[in-house]
XYZ file of N, CA and C in Angstrom:
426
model
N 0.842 -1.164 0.000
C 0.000 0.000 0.000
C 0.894 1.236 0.000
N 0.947 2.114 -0.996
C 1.051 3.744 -0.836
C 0.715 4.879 -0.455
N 1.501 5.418 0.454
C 1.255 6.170 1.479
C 1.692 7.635 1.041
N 0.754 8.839 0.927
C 1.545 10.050 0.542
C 1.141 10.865 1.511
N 1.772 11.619 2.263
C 1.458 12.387 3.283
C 2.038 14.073 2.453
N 0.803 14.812 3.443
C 0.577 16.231 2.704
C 0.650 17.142 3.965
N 1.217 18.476 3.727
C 1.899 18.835 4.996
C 1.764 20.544 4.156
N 1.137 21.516 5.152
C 1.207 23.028 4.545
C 1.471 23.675 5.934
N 2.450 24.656 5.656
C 3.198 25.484 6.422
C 2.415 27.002 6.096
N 1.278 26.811 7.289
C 0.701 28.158 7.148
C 1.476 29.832 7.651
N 2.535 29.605 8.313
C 3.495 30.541 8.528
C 3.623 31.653 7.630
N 4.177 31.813 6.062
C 4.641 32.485 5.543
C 2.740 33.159 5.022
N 2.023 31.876 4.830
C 0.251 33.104 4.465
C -0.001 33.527 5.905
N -0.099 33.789 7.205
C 0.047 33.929 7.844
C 0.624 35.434 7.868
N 1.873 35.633 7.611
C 2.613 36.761 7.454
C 1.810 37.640 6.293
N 1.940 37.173 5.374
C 1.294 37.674 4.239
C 0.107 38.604 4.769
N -1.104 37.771 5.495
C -2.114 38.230 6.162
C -1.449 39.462 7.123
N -0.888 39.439 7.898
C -0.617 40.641 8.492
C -0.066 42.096 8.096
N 0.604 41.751 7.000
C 1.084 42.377 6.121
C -0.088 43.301 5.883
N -0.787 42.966 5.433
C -1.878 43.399 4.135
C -2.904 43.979 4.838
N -2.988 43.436 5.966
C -4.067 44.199 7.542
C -2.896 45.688 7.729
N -1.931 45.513 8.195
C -0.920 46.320 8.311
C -1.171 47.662 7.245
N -1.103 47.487 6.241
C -0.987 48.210 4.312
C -2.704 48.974 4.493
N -3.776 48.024 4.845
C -5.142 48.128 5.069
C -5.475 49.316 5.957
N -4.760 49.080 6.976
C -5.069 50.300 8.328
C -4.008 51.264 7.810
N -2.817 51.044 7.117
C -2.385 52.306 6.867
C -2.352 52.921 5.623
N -3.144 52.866 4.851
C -3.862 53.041 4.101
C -5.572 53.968 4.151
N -5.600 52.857 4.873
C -7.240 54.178 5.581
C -6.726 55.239 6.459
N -6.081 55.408 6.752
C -5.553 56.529 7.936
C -5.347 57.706 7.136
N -4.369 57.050 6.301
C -3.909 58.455 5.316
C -5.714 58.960 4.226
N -5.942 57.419 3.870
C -7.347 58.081 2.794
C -8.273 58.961 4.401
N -8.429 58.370 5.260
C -9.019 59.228 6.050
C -8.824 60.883 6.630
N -7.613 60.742 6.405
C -6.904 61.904 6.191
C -7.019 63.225 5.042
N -7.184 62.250 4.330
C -7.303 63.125 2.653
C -8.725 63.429 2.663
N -9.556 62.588 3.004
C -11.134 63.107 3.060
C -11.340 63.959 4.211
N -10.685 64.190 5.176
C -10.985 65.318 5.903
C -10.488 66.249 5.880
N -9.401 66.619 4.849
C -8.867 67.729 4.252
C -9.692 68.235 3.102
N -10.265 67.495 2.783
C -11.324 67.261 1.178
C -13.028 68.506 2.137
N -13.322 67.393 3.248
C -14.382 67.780 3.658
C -14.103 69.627 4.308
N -12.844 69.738 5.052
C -12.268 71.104 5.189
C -12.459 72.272 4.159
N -12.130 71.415 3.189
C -11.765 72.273 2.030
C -13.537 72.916 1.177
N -13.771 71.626 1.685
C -15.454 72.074 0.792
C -16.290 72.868 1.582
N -15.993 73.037 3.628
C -16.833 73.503 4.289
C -16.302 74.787 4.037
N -14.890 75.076 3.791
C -14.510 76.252 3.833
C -15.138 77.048 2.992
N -15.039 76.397 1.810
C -15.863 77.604 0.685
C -17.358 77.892 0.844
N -17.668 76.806 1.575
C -19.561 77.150 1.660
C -19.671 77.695 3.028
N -18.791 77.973 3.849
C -18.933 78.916 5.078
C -19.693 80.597 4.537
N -20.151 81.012 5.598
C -20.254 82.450 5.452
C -19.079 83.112 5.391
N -19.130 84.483 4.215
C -17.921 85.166 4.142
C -17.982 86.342 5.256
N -16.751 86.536 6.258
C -16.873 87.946 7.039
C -17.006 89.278 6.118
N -17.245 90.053 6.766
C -17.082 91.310 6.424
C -16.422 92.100 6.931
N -14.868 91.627 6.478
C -13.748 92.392 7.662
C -13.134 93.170 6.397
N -12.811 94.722 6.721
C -11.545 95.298 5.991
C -10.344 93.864 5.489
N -9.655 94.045 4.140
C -8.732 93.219 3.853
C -8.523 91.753 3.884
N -9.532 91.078 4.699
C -9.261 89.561 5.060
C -10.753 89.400 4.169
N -10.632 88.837 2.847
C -12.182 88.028 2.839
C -11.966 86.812 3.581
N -13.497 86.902 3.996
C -13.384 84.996 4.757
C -13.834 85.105 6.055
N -12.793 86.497 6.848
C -12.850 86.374 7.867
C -12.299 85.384 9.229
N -12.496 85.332 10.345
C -12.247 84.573 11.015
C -12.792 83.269 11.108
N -14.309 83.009 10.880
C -14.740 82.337 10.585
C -14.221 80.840 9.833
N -13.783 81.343 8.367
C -13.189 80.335 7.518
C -11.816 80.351 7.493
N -11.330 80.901 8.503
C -10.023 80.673 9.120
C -9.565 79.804 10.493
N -10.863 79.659 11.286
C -10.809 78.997 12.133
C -11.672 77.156 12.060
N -11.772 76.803 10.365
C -12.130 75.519 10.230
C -11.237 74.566 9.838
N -11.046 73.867 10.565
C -9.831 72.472 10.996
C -10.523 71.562 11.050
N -9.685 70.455 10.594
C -9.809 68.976 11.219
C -8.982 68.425 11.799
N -9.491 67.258 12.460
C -8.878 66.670 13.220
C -7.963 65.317 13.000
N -7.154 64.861 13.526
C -6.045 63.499 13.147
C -6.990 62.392 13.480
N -7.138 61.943 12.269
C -7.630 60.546 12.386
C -7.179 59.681 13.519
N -8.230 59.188 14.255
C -7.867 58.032 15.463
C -8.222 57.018 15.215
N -7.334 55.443 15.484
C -7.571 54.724 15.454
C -8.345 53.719 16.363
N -9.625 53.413 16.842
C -10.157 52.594 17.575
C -10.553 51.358 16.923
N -11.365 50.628 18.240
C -11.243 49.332 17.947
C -12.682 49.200 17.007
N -13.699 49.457 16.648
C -14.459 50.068 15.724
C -13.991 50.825 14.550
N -13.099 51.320 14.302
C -12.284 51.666 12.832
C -11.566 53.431 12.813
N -11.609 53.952 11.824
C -10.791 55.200 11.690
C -11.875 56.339 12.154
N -11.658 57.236 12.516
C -12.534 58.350 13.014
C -11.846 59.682 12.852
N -12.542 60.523 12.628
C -11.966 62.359 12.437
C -12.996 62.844 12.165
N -12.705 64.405 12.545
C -13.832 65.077 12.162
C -13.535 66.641 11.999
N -14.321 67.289 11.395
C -13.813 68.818 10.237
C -14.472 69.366 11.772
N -13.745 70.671 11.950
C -14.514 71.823 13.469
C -14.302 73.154 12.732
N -15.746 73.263 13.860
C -15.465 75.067 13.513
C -15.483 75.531 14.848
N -14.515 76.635 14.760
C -14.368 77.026 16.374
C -14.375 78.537 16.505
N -14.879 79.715 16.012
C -14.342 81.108 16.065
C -15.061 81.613 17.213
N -14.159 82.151 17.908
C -14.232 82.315 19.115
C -13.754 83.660 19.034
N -14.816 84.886 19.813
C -14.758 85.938 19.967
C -15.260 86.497 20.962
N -14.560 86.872 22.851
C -14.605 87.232 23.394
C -15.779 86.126 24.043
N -15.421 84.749 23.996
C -16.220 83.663 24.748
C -17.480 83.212 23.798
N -17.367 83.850 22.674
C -19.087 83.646 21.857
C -18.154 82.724 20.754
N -18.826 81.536 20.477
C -18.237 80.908 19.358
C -19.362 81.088 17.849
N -18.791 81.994 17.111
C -19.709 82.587 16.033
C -20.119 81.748 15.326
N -19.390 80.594 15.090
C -19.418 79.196 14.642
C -20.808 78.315 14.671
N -20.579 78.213 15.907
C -21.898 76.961 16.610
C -23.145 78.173 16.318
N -22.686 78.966 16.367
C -23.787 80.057 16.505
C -24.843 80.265 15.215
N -23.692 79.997 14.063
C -24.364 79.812 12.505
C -24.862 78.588 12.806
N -24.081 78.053 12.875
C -24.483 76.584 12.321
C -25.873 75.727 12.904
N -26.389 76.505 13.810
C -27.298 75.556 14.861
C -28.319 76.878 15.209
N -27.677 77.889 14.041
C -29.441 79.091 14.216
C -30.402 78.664 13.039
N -31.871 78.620 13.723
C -32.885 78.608 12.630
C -33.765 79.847 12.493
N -34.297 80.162 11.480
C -34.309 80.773 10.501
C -33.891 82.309 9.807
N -32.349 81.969 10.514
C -31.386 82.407 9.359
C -30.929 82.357 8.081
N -30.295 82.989 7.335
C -29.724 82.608 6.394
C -28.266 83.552 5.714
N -27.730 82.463 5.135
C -26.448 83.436 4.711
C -26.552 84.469 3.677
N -25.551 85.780 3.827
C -26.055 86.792 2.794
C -25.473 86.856 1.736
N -24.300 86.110 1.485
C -23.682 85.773 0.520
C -24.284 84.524 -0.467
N -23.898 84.347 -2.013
C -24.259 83.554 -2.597
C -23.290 82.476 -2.646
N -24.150 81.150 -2.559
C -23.036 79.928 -2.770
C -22.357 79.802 -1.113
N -22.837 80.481 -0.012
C -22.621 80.259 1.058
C -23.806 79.838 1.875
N -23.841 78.939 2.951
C -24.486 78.131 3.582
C -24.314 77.899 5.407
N -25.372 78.205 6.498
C -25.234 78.149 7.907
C -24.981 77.249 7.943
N -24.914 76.142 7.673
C -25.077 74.334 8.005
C -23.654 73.662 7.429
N -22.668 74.970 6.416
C -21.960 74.323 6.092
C -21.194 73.428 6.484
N -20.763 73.038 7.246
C -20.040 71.444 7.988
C -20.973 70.472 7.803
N -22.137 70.234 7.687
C -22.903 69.541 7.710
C -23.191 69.163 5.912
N -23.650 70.338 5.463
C -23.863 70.442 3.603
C -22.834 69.761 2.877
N -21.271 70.111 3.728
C -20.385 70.120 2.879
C -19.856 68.744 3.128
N -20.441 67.979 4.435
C -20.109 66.248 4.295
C -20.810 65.671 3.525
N -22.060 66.312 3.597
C -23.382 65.308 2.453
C -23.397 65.746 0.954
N -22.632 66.423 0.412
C -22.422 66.764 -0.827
C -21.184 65.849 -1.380
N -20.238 65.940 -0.008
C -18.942 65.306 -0.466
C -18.515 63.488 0.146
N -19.622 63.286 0.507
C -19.319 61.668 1.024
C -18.873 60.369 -0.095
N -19.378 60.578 -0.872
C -18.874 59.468 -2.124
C -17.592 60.139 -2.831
N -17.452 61.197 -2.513
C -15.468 61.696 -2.568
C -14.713 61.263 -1.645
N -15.255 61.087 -0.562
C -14.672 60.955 0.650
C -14.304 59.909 0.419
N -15.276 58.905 0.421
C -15.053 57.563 0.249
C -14.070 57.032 -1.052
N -14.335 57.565 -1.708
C -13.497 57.328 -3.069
C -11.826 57.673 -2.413
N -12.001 58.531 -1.840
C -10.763 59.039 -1.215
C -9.646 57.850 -0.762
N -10.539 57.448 0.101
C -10.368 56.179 1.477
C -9.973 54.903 0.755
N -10.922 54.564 -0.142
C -10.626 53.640 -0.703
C -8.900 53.788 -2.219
N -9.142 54.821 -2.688
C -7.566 54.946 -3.170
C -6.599 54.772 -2.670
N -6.660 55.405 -1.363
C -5.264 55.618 -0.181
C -4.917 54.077 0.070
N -5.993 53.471 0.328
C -5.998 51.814 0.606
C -5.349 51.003 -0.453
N -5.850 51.468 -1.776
C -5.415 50.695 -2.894
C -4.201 50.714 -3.235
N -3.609 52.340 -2.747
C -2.117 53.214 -3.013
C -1.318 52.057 -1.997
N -1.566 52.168 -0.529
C -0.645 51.470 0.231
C -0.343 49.706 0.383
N -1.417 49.228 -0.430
C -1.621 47.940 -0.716
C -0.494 47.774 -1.970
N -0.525 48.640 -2.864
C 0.607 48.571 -4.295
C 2.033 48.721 -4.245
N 1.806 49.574 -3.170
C 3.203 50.432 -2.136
C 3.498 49.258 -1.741
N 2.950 48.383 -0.898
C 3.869 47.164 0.034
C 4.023 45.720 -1.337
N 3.801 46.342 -2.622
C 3.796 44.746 -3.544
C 2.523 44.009 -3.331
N 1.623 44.263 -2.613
C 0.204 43.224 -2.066
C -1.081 43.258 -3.275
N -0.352 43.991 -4.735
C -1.449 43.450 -5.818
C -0.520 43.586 -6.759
């Protein structure tokens, strides 16, 4: 009787797998990154413009940032802020969460942080998913 014995050394797919989890999370960090520079960028222009001597924009669209993507155990997280702060009044929250206001400029919007994620979410995502595809090509993993 013939006997063939079969033997796989899951070690090196193993590695492989970590690898590519590794490329995966750093990959979304940066696309997460890029979409909240993306989402920055879009709230900025649909903010209200000040009406200051020399600065268009104002303080307002000078004081909208985001934040560094964090990693938890639920996945990547960040988020675009508005913070203008003038003598304890944040002018900010103040647009953004008054009703029935409206902006006096055209192509500008109170809600913008809000407008400017739901206009731009399938960029975002498109974003996320490139960065992923970029750092997956980057490590050889397609």
């Amino acid at each position: 009787m013939a006997s063939f014995d079969f033997e796989m050394d899951f070690k090196a797919f193993e590695k492989a797998l970590d690898r590519a989890e590794e490329a995966v999370i750093e990959g979304a960090i940066n696309g997460v990154n890029d979409a909240l520079e993306y989402w920055q960028l879009k709230a900025t222009n649909l903010a209200p413009i000040g009406r200051y001597k020399g600065r268009r924009g104002g303080n307002l669209r000078a004081r909208i940032d985001h934040t560094t993507p964090k990693v938890g155990l639920d996945g990547i997280s960040g988020s675009v802020v508005a913070n203008a702060f003038n003598n304890g009044f944040n002018y900010a929250y103040y647009l953004h969460n008054s009703t029935g206001l409206s902006a006096r400029e055209p192509g500008t919007v109170l809600d913008f942080l809000e407008q400017a994620k739901n206009d731009s979410e399938s960029r975002m995502h498109r974003l996320i998913e490139d960065a992923i595809e970029a750092e997956l090509r980057r490590k050889g993993m397609t």
